[in-house]
PDB file of C-alpha atoms and ligand atoms in Angstrom:
ATOM      1  CA  MET A   1     202.416 157.516  58.246  1.00 62.00           C
ATOM      2  CA  THR A   2     198.912 155.685  58.453  1.00 71.00           C
ATOM      3  CA  ILE A   3     196.197 156.886  56.123  1.00 75.00           C
ATOM      4  CA  PRO A   4     193.355 158.650  58.084  1.00 95.00           C
ATOM      5  CA  TYR A   5     190.235 156.493  57.829  1.00 98.00           C
ATOM      6  CA  ILE A   6     187.414 157.898  55.821  1.00 98.00           C
ATOM      7  CA  GLY A   7     184.079 156.385  55.516  1.00 98.00           C
ATOM      8  CA  ARG A   8     180.716 157.022  54.286  1.00 98.00           C
ATOM      9  CA  LEU A   9     177.032 156.523  54.767  1.00 98.00           C
ATOM     10  CA  ALA A  10     175.348 156.032  51.362  1.00 98.00           C
ATOM     11  CA  PRO A  11     171.657 155.906  51.792  1.00 97.00           C
ATOM     12  CA  SER A  12     169.308 156.083  48.695  1.00 96.00           C
ATOM     13  CA  PRO A  13     166.297 158.365  49.126  1.00 97.00           C
ATOM     14  CA  THR A  14     163.997 155.971  47.609  1.00 94.00           C
ATOM     15  CA  GLY A  15     161.854 155.143  50.665  1.00 94.00           C
ATOM     16  CA  LEU A  16     162.243 155.082  54.720  1.00 95.00           C
ATOM     17  CA  LEU A  17     165.122 153.741  56.385  1.00 95.00           C
ATOM     18  CA  HIS A  18     164.542 150.579  58.298  1.00 91.00           C
ATOM     19  CA  LEU A  19     166.284 148.306  60.832  1.00 91.00           C
ATOM     20  CA  GLY A  20     168.628 146.941  58.204  1.00 90.00           C
ATOM     21  CA  HIS A  21     169.810 150.511  57.356  1.00 93.00           C
ATOM     22  CA  ALA A  22     170.272 151.250  60.870  1.00 94.00           C
ATOM     23  CA  ARG A  23     172.495 148.320  61.498  1.00 93.00           C
ATOM     24  CA  THR A  24     174.710 149.145  58.416  1.00 95.00           C
ATOM     25  CA  PHE A  25     174.974 152.831  59.282  1.00 97.00           C
ATOM     26  CA  PHE A  26     175.588 152.183  63.077  1.00 96.00           C
ATOM     27  CA  PHE A  27     178.503 149.976  62.196  1.00 97.00           C
ATOM     28  CA  ALA A  28     179.845 152.519  59.545  1.00 98.00           C
ATOM     29  CA  HIS A  29     179.442 155.250  62.278  1.00 98.00           C
ATOM     30  CA  GLN A  30     181.128 153.231  65.090  1.00 97.00           C
ATOM     31  CA  ARG A  31     184.039 152.100  62.789  1.00 98.00           C
ATOM     32  CA  ALA A  32     184.648 155.695  61.763  1.00 98.00           C
ATOM     33  CA  ARG A  33     184.651 157.098  65.033  1.00 97.00           C
ATOM     34  CA  SER A  34     186.602 154.579  66.812  1.00 97.00           C
ATOM     35  CA  ALA A  35     189.342 155.185  63.975  1.00 97.00           C
ATOM     36  CA  ASN A  36     188.974 158.834  64.683  1.00 97.00           C
ATOM     37  CA  GLY A  37     188.243 159.107  61.125  1.00 98.00           C
ATOM     38  CA  MET A  38     185.821 161.095  59.053  1.00 97.00           C
ATOM     39  CA  LEU A  39     182.571 160.195  57.589  1.00 98.00           C
ATOM     40  CA  TYR A  40     180.525 161.393  54.481  1.00 98.00           C
ATOM     41  CA  LEU A  41     176.973 161.401  54.108  1.00 98.00           C
ATOM     42  CA  ARG A  42     176.434 160.452  50.423  1.00 98.00           C
ATOM     43  CA  ASP A  43     172.903 160.892  49.191  1.00 98.00           C
ATOM     44  CA  GLU A  44     172.628 158.545  46.429  1.00 97.00           C
ATOM     45  CA  ASP A  45     169.742 160.110  44.664  1.00 96.00           C
ATOM     46  CA  LEU A  46     170.547 158.996  41.190  1.00 95.00           C
ATOM     47  CA  ASP A  47     167.227 156.801  40.723  1.00 90.00           C
ATOM     48  CA  ARG A  48     165.064 159.627  39.165  1.00 86.00           C
ATOM     49  CA  GLN A  49     161.847 157.508  39.199  1.00 87.00           C
ATOM     50  CA  ARG A  50     162.179 156.367  42.846  1.00 91.00           C
ATOM     51  CA  SER A  51     164.093 159.030  44.698  1.00 94.00           C
ATOM     52  CA  ARG A  52     162.162 161.829  46.522  1.00 96.00           C
ATOM     53  CA  PRO A  53     163.538 164.981  48.223  1.00 96.00           C
ATOM     54  CA  GLU A  54     161.092 163.966  51.045  1.00 97.00           C
ATOM     55  CA  PHE A  55     162.906 160.627  51.522  1.00 97.00           C
ATOM     56  CA  SER A  56     166.287 162.603  51.663  1.00 98.00           C
ATOM     57  CA  ALA A  57     165.093 164.730  54.481  1.00 98.00           C
ATOM     58  CA  ALA A  58     163.609 161.751  56.165  1.00 97.00           C
ATOM     59  CA  MET A  59     166.883 159.716  56.224  1.00 97.00           C
ATOM     60  CA  ARG A  60     168.916 162.734  57.573  1.00 98.00           C
ATOM     61  CA  GLU A  61     166.197 163.004  60.349  1.00 98.00           C
ATOM     62  CA  ASP A  62     166.266 159.272  61.178  1.00 97.00           C
ATOM     63  CA  LEU A  63     170.139 159.076  61.169  1.00 98.00           C
ATOM     64  CA  LEU A  64     170.260 162.115  63.653  1.00 98.00           C
ATOM     65  CA  TRP A  65     167.544 160.433  65.657  1.00 97.00           C
ATOM     66  CA  LEU A  66     169.551 157.236  66.007  1.00 96.00           C
ATOM     67  CA  GLY A  67     172.510 159.539  67.208  1.00 97.00           C
ATOM     68  CA  LEU A  68     174.878 159.134  64.214  1.00 97.00           C
ATOM     69  CA  SER A  69     176.588 162.129  62.842  1.00 97.00           C
ATOM     70  CA  TRP A  70     178.599 162.840  59.552  1.00 98.00           C
ATOM     71  CA  ASP A  71     181.114 165.478  58.755  1.00 98.00           C
ATOM     72  CA  ALA A  72     180.602 166.323  55.012  1.00 98.00           C
ATOM     73  CA  GLU A  73     177.860 165.813  52.606  1.00 98.00           C
ATOM     74  CA  LEU A  74     177.689 164.941  48.768  1.00 97.00           C
ATOM     75  CA  ARG A  75     174.827 164.573  46.727  1.00 98.00           C
ATOM     76  CA  GLN A  76     175.118 162.420  43.834  1.00 98.00           C
ATOM     77  CA  SER A  77     172.466 164.140  41.182  1.00 96.00           C
ATOM     78  CA  GLU A  78     175.086 167.246  41.453  1.00 96.00           C
ATOM     79  CA  ARG A  79     178.019 165.239  40.208  1.00 97.00           C
ATOM     80  CA  LEU A  80     176.922 164.060  36.602  1.00 95.00           C
ATOM     81  CA  PRO A  81     179.904 165.755  34.881  1.00 95.00           C
ATOM     82  CA  ILE A  82     182.310 163.847  37.214  1.00 98.00           C
ATOM     83  CA  TYR A  83     180.757 160.387  36.288  1.00 97.00           C
ATOM     84  CA  ARG A  84     180.602 161.554  32.591  1.00 96.00           C
ATOM     85  CA  ALA A  85     184.138 161.978  32.767  1.00 97.00           C
ATOM     86  CA  ALA A  86     184.787 158.592  34.084  1.00 98.00           C
ATOM     87  CA  LEU A  87     182.770 156.978  31.550  1.00 97.00           C
ATOM     88  CA  ASP A  88     184.753 158.901  28.993  1.00 96.00           C
ATOM     89  CA  ARG A  89     188.015 157.403  30.294  1.00 97.00           C
ATOM     90  CA  LEU A  90     186.661 154.153  30.119  1.00 97.00           C
ATOM     91  CA  LEU A  91     185.284 154.609  26.456  1.00 95.00           C
ATOM     92  CA  ALA A  92     188.853 156.029  25.503  1.00 95.00           C
ATOM     93  CA  ALA A  93     190.539 152.813  26.988  1.00 95.00           C
ATOM     94  CA  GLY A  94     188.091 150.581  24.882  1.00 94.00           C
ATOM     95  CA  LEU A  95     186.464 149.327  28.280  1.00 96.00           C
ATOM     96  CA  ALA A  96     183.023 150.588  27.716  1.00 96.00           C
ATOM     97  CA  TYR A  97     180.604 150.097  24.927  1.00 95.00           C
ATOM     98  CA  PRO A  98     176.983 151.272  23.951  1.00 94.00           C
ATOM     99  CA  CYS A  99     174.317 148.768  24.381  1.00 95.00           C
ATOM    100  CA  THR A 100     171.149 149.283  22.504  1.00 92.00           C
ATOM    101  CA  CYS A 101     169.416 146.274  23.727  1.00 92.00           C
ATOM    102  CA  SER A 102     165.738 147.209  24.525  1.00 79.00           C
ATOM    103  CA  ARG A 103     164.008 146.234  27.713  1.00 72.00           C
ATOM    104  CA  ARG A 104     162.540 143.351  25.928  1.00 66.00           C
ATOM    105  CA  ASP A 105     166.102 142.001  24.938  1.00 64.00           C
ATOM    106  CA  LEU A 106     167.087 142.689  28.462  1.00 63.00           C
ATOM    107  CA  ALA A 107     164.284 140.807  29.852  1.00 57.00           C
ATOM    108  CA  GLN A 108     164.973 137.805  27.627  1.00 53.00           C
ATOM    109  CA  ALA A 109     168.716 137.959  28.730  1.00 49.00           C
ATOM    110  CA  MET A 110     167.631 137.757  32.298  1.00 45.00           C
ATOM    111  CA  GLN A 111     166.381 134.303  31.441  1.00 44.00           C
ATOM    112  CA  ALA A 112     169.716 133.159  30.497  1.00 40.00           C
ATOM    113  CA  PRO A 113     170.871 129.888  31.881  1.00 38.00           C
ATOM    114  CA  HIS A 114     173.042 131.535  34.300  1.00 34.00           C
ATOM    115  CA  GLU A 115     170.337 133.526  36.043  1.00 38.00           C
ATOM    116  CA  ASP A 116     169.758 132.107  39.497  1.00 43.00           C
ATOM    117  CA  ALA A 117     166.618 132.566  41.624  1.00 44.00           C
ATOM    118  CA  ALA A 118     168.557 133.786  44.747  1.00 46.00           C
ATOM    119  CA  ALA A 119     170.371 136.533  42.562  1.00 44.00           C
ATOM    120  CA  ALA A 120     167.023 137.640  41.393  1.00 46.00           C
ATOM    121  CA  ALA A 121     165.649 137.596  44.897  1.00 44.00           C
ATOM    122  CA  GLU A 122     168.537 140.017  45.980  1.00 47.00           C
ATOM    123  CA  ASP A 123     167.711 142.264  43.110  1.00 54.00           C
ATOM    124  CA  ASP A 124     171.222 141.544  41.371  1.00 76.00           C
ATOM    125  CA  GLU A 125     171.719 142.517  37.879  1.00 85.00           C
ATOM    126  CA  PRO A 126     171.669 139.714  35.522  1.00 88.00           C
ATOM    127  CA  ILE A 127     174.087 138.262  33.447  1.00 93.00           C
ATOM    128  CA  TYR A 128     174.255 140.065  30.099  1.00 94.00           C
ATOM    129  CA  ASN A 129     174.187 137.837  27.008  1.00 93.00           C
ATOM    130  CA  ASN A 130     176.927 140.078  25.365  1.00 94.00           C
ATOM    131  CA  ARG A 131     174.663 140.910  22.439  1.00 94.00           C
ATOM    132  CA  CYS A 132     176.340 144.187  21.966  1.00 94.00           C
ATOM    133  CA  ARG A 133     179.733 143.456  23.101  1.00 95.00           C
ATOM    134  CA  PRO A 134     182.237 144.244  20.251  1.00 93.00           C
ATOM    135  CA  ALA A 135     184.384 141.254  19.156  1.00 89.00           C
ATOM    136  CA  GLY A 136     187.645 143.518  20.021  1.00 81.00           C
ATOM    137  CA  ALA A 137     188.329 146.587  22.260  1.00 76.00           C
ATOM    138  CA  TYR A 138     187.892 149.720  19.982  1.00 79.00           C
ATOM    139  CA  PRO A 139     188.742 152.731  22.004  1.00 82.00           C
ATOM    140  CA  THR A 140     186.580 155.691  21.148  1.00 83.00           C
ATOM    141  CA  ASN A 141     186.042 159.262  22.679  1.00 78.00           C
ATOM    142  CA  ILE A 142     182.369 159.280  21.150  1.00 85.00           C
ATOM    143  CA  PHE A 143     179.598 159.386  23.413  1.00 87.00           C
ATOM    144  CA  VAL A 144     176.435 158.490  21.880  1.00 86.00           C
ATOM    145  CA  PRO A 145     173.413 159.962  23.786  1.00 83.00           C
ATOM    146  CA  GLY A 146     170.480 157.778  23.842  1.00 85.00           C
ATOM    147  CA  CYS A 147     172.458 154.361  24.526  1.00 90.00           C
ATOM    148  CA  ASN A 148     173.131 152.373  27.667  1.00 94.00           C
ATOM    149  CA  TYR A 149     176.832 151.743  28.317  1.00 96.00           C
ATOM    150  CA  ARG A 150     178.336 148.551  29.668  1.00 97.00           C
ATOM    151  CA  PHE A 151     181.682 147.769  31.231  1.00 97.00           C
ATOM    152  CA  ARG A 152     183.688 145.233  29.167  1.00 97.00           C
ATOM    153  CA  THR A 153     184.582 142.686  31.959  1.00 97.00           C
ATOM    154  CA  PRO A 154     187.637 140.568  31.259  1.00 96.00           C
ATOM    155  CA  VAL A 155     186.095 137.029  30.718  1.00 96.00           C
ATOM    156  CA  HIS A 156     186.593 134.122  33.009  1.00 97.00           C
ATOM    157  CA  THR A 157     188.644 136.438  35.600  1.00 98.00           C
ATOM    158  CA  ARG A 158     188.545 135.635  39.119  1.00 98.00           C
ATOM    159  CA  VAL A 159     188.195 138.509  41.620  1.00 98.00           C
ATOM    160  CA  ALA A 160     189.019 137.870  45.090  1.00 98.00           C
ATOM    161  CA  PHE A 161     189.243 140.103  48.103  1.00 98.00           C
ATOM    162  CA  THR A 162     189.029 139.574  51.841  1.00 98.00           C
ATOM    163  CA  ASP A 163     186.191 141.252  53.645  1.00 98.00           C
ATOM    164  CA  LEU A 164     186.889 142.583  57.142  1.00 98.00           C
ATOM    165  CA  HIS A 165     183.402 140.974  58.198  1.00 97.00           C
ATOM    166  CA  ALA A 166     182.379 138.199  55.499  1.00 97.00           C
ATOM    167  CA  GLY A 167     185.877 136.843  55.116  1.00 98.00           C
ATOM    168  CA  PRO A 168     187.457 135.739  51.968  1.00 98.00           C
ATOM    169  CA  GLN A 169     185.397 136.243  48.852  1.00 98.00           C
ATOM    170  CA  SER A 170     185.878 135.065  45.331  1.00 98.00           C
ATOM    171  CA  PHE A 171     183.987 135.894  42.280  1.00 98.00           C
ATOM    172  CA  THR A 172     184.421 134.729  38.675  1.00 98.00           C
ATOM    173  CA  THR A 173     183.647 136.867  35.690  1.00 98.00           C
ATOM    174  CA  SER A 174     181.390 135.308  33.057  1.00 96.00           C
ATOM    175  CA  ALA A 175     179.810 133.022  35.623  1.00 96.00           C
ATOM    176  CA  ASP A 176     178.884 135.283  38.591  1.00 96.00           C
ATOM    177  CA  PHE A 177     178.563 138.442  36.680  1.00 96.00           C
ATOM    178  CA  GLY A 178     179.050 139.618  33.114  1.00 96.00           C
ATOM    179  CA  ASP A 179     179.301 143.033  31.351  1.00 97.00           C
ATOM    180  CA  PHE A 180     177.198 145.314  33.703  1.00 96.00           C
ATOM    181  CA  LEU A 181     175.638 148.562  33.191  1.00 96.00           C
ATOM    182  CA  ILE A 182     177.653 151.658  34.017  1.00 97.00           C
ATOM    183  CA  TRP A 183     175.486 154.205  32.100  1.00 96.00           C
ATOM    184  CA  ARG A 184     171.808 154.530  31.662  1.00 93.00           C
ATOM    185  CA  LYS A 185     170.463 156.553  28.890  1.00 92.00           C
ATOM    186  CA  ALA A 186     168.203 159.504  29.457  1.00 85.00           C
ATOM    187  CA  LEU A 187     164.538 158.872  29.889  1.00 78.00           C
ATOM    188  CA  ASP A 188     161.715 160.837  28.374  1.00 71.00           C
ATOM    189  CA  GLY A 189     161.557 164.301  30.334  1.00 67.00           C
ATOM    190  CA  ASP A 190     165.359 164.083  31.513  1.00 70.00           C
ATOM    191  CA  ALA A 191     166.306 167.633  31.216  1.00 66.00           C
ATOM    192  CA  SER A 192     170.061 166.939  31.006  1.00 69.00           C
ATOM    193  CA  GLY A 193     169.586 164.405  28.084  1.00 77.00           C
ATOM    194  CA  ILE A 194     172.956 162.644  28.939  1.00 84.00           C
ATOM    195  CA  GLY A 195     171.552 160.032  31.113  1.00 92.00           C
ATOM    196  CA  LEU A 196     172.860 158.789  34.357  1.00 95.00           C
ATOM    197  CA  PRO A 197     175.597 156.748  35.578  1.00 96.00           C
ATOM    198  CA  SER A 198     174.589 153.325  37.093  1.00 96.00           C
ATOM    199  CA  TYR A 199     175.047 152.693  40.889  1.00 96.00           C
ATOM    200  CA  GLN A 200     178.296 150.650  40.117  1.00 97.00           C
ATOM    201  CA  LEU A 201     180.132 153.641  38.440  1.00 98.00           C
ATOM    202  CA  ALA A 202     178.728 156.516  40.661  1.00 98.00           C
ATOM    203  CA  CYS A 203     179.549 154.346  43.836  1.00 98.00           C
ATOM    204  CA  VAL A 204     183.321 153.786  42.562  1.00 98.00           C
ATOM    205  CA  VAL A 205     183.992 157.351  41.312  1.00 98.00           C
ATOM    206  CA  ASP A 206     182.791 158.953  44.734  1.00 98.00           C
ATOM    207  CA  ASP A 207     184.402 156.216  46.892  1.00 98.00           C
ATOM    208  CA  ALA A 208     187.815 156.893  44.882  1.00 98.00           C
ATOM    209  CA  LEU A 209     187.500 160.788  44.879  1.00 98.00           C
ATOM    210  CA  THR A 210     186.293 161.436  48.419  1.00 98.00           C
ATOM    211  CA  GLY A 211     189.453 159.092  49.398  1.00 98.00           C
ATOM    212  CA  VAL A 212     187.298 156.660  51.206  1.00 98.00           C
ATOM    213  CA  THR A 213     189.547 154.167  52.770  1.00 98.00           C
ATOM    214  CA  GLU A 214     186.890 151.530  54.158  1.00 98.00           C
ATOM    215  CA  VAL A 215     183.301 150.644  52.835  1.00 98.00           C
ATOM    216  CA  VAL A 216     180.894 149.573  55.108  1.00 98.00           C
ATOM    217  CA  ARG A 217     177.536 148.465  53.760  1.00 97.00           C
ATOM    218  CA  GLY A 218     175.160 145.535  53.424  1.00 94.00           C
ATOM    219  CA  GLY A 219     176.140 141.978  52.697  1.00 94.00           C
ATOM    220  CA  ASP A 220     173.860 141.989  49.534  1.00 92.00           C
ATOM    221  CA  LEU A 221     176.460 144.070  47.884  1.00 96.00           C
ATOM    222  CA  LEU A 222     179.333 141.603  48.072  1.00 97.00           C
ATOM    223  CA  LYS A 223     179.007 140.388  44.492  1.00 97.00           C
ATOM    224  CA  SER A 224     179.025 144.306  43.341  1.00 97.00           C
ATOM    225  CA  THR A 225     182.232 144.620  45.176  1.00 98.00           C
ATOM    226  CA  ALA A 226     183.837 142.362  42.823  1.00 98.00           C
ATOM    227  CA  ARG A 227     182.506 144.628  39.821  1.00 98.00           C
ATOM    228  CA  GLN A 228     183.649 147.656  41.595  1.00 98.00           C
ATOM    229  CA  ILE A 229     187.171 146.478  42.210  1.00 98.00           C
ATOM    230  CA  LEU A 230     187.211 145.756  38.314  1.00 98.00           C
ATOM    231  CA  LEU A 231     186.213 149.290  37.620  1.00 98.00           C
ATOM    232  CA  GLN A 232     188.840 150.493  40.115  1.00 98.00           C
ATOM    233  CA  ARG A 233     191.402 148.868  38.195  1.00 98.00           C
ATOM    234  CA  ALA A 234     190.270 149.967  34.927  1.00 98.00           C
ATOM    235  CA  LEU A 235     190.027 153.595  36.149  1.00 98.00           C
ATOM    236  CA  GLY A 236     193.562 153.540  38.134  1.00 98.00           C
ATOM    237  CA  TYR A 237     192.006 153.771  41.653  1.00 98.00           C
ATOM    238  CA  SER A 238     193.132 152.066  44.566  1.00 98.00           C
ATOM    239  CA  THR A 239     190.620 149.518  46.343  1.00 98.00           C
ATOM    240  CA  PRO A 240     189.417 150.330  49.761  1.00 98.00           C
ATOM    241  CA  ALA A 241     188.786 147.949  52.557  1.00 98.00           C
ATOM    242  CA  TYR A 242     185.249 146.455  52.675  1.00 98.00           C
ATOM    243  CA  PHE A 243     183.199 145.394  55.668  1.00 98.00           C
ATOM    244  CA  HIS A 244     179.920 144.042  54.724  1.00 97.00           C
ATOM    245  CA  CYS A 245     177.331 143.685  57.299  1.00 94.00           C
ATOM    246  CA  ASP A 246     175.096 140.888  57.911  1.00 90.00           C
ATOM    247  CA  LEU A 247     171.603 141.387  56.493  1.00 84.00           C
ATOM    248  CA  VAL A 248     168.498 141.715  58.749  1.00 78.00           C
ATOM    249  CA  ARG A 249     165.829 139.465  57.632  1.00 75.00           C
ATOM    250  CA  ASP A 250     161.965 139.757  58.632  1.00 73.00           C
ATOM    251  CA  SER A 251     160.429 136.751  60.825  1.00 73.00           C
ATOM    252  CA  THR A 252     159.914 134.890  57.630  1.00 74.00           C
ATOM    253  CA  GLY A 253     163.457 135.323  56.464  1.00 72.00           C
ATOM    254  CA  ILE A 254     163.042 137.580  53.869  1.00 73.00           C
ATOM    255  CA  ARG A 255     165.742 140.500  53.500  1.00 72.00           C
ATOM    256  CA  LEU A 256     164.419 143.772  54.738  1.00 67.00           C
ATOM    257  CA  ALA A 257     163.551 146.213  52.024  1.00 66.00           C
ATOM    258  CA  LYS A 258     161.824 149.653  51.899  1.00 61.00           C
ATOM    259  CA  ARG A 259     158.669 147.889  51.412  1.00 62.00           C
ATOM    260  CA  HIS A 260     158.788 146.690  55.169  1.00 65.00           C
ATOM    261  CA  ASP A 261     157.076 149.704  56.433  1.00 72.00           C
ATOM    262  CA  ALA A 262     156.456 147.857  59.927  1.00 67.00           C
ATOM    263  CA  LEU A 263     160.071 147.884  60.673  1.00 83.00           C
ATOM    264  CA  ALA A 264     160.876 151.603  59.358  1.00 93.00           C
ATOM    265  CA  LEU A 265     162.668 153.373  61.824  1.00 95.00           C
ATOM    266  CA  ARG A 266     159.949 155.959  62.115  1.00 94.00           C
ATOM    267  CA  THR A 267     157.146 153.496  62.591  1.00 93.00           C
ATOM    268  CA  LEU A 268     159.105 152.222  65.507  1.00 93.00           C
ATOM    269  CA  ARG A 269     159.949 155.501  66.777  1.00 95.00           C
ATOM    270  CA  ALA A 270     156.215 156.416  66.629  1.00 94.00           C
ATOM    271  CA  GLN A 271     155.708 153.275  68.783  1.00 94.00           C
ATOM    272  CA  GLY A 272     157.806 154.721  71.431  1.00 95.00           C
ATOM    273  CA  VAL A 273     160.908 152.557  70.697  1.00 94.00           C
ATOM    274  CA  THR A 274     164.108 154.420  71.763  1.00 95.00           C
ATOM    275  CA  PRO A 275     167.326 154.650  69.674  1.00 94.00           C
ATOM    276  CA  ALA A 276     169.153 152.622  72.489  1.00 93.00           C
ATOM    277  CA  LYS A 277     166.535 149.893  72.084  1.00 92.00           C
ATOM    278  CA  ILE A 278     167.013 149.833  68.320  1.00 91.00           C
ATOM    279  CA  LEU A 279     170.796 149.403  68.710  1.00 85.00           C
ATOM    280  CA  THR A 280     169.933 146.114  70.886  1.00 85.00           C
ATOM    281  CA  MET A 281     167.814 144.811  68.137  1.00 78.00           C
ATOM    282  CA  PHE A 282     170.632 143.784  65.960  1.00 73.00           C
TER     283      PHE A 282
HETATM  284  N1  LIG B 301     172.704 153.166  48.159  1.00 87.64           N
HETATM  285  C1  LIG B 301     172.754 151.954  48.572  1.00 87.64           C
HETATM  286  C2  LIG B 301     171.723 151.342  49.245  1.00 87.64           C
HETATM  287  O1  LIG B 301     171.023 152.434  49.997  1.00 87.64           O
HETATM  288  C3  LIG B 301     174.075 151.493  49.452  1.00 87.64           C
HETATM  289  C4  LIG B 301     175.314 151.521  48.501  1.00 87.64           C
HETATM  290  C5  LIG B 301     176.599 151.478  49.102  1.00 87.64           C
HETATM  291  O2  LIG B 301     176.837 151.527  50.237  1.00 87.64           O
HETATM  292  O3  LIG B 301     177.631 151.122  48.212  1.00 87.64           O
HETATM  293  O4  LIG B 301     171.431 150.367  49.692  1.00 87.64           O
END
């Protein structure tokens, strides 16, 4: 029996959706529907400082306007205990450790020799300088609030996968990425007091627990896929298929970001651009 296709649209409500999102979500939708599969809408609203309910509402409206549909919904901010349980499992396995580096320490780590300008431009997480990494694994069940937590990546390990669109990919730990953040400490005013999972951890847990079989997303996340494969292995999850779409760039070659308001779907819509026209713009 073949496993039914399960996909997801995973927008972050931190701004208005633009042409780049439309392209990715269009592909995700098309692949799910042509496989007779099901599609989740996952609201990735974990960035407490930048996520806003009005952007959540706007992204739903824009997706529906584009003609995209989904079958079930998930909101990450409602799933914190699930992510905490995953962190606890990593701690118990000796695969996570608390990091007490300050923002200033981390800013210095950003200037580490590995850091490359292209990665910074793509908003990638800098390679950590291992300052808090314990010499040996020490399994613990104790969660200390007020700390960030990092995943203990195996050193100099190659992580390879074949992307269904971008082809064969290979990343090496310690060179391409290091011990990445999996948990962020609570900020002042955070009512729960336990902090929040990082994008990497929340994404891996949700993809696995909702049975996602194929992840369709932007090509800026190829390196994150290597990180996520390591987390999947550590948590005993299987690895889904990946399809990373080409990024849409503006006329000067810069990747579209939420600051490109001129290319926001609702700006185009207000100018009379139709969904059919948008779909020919990729
Ligand atoms: N929420 C992410 C974004 O809006 C996408 C993450 C993913 O698809 O894994 O860029």
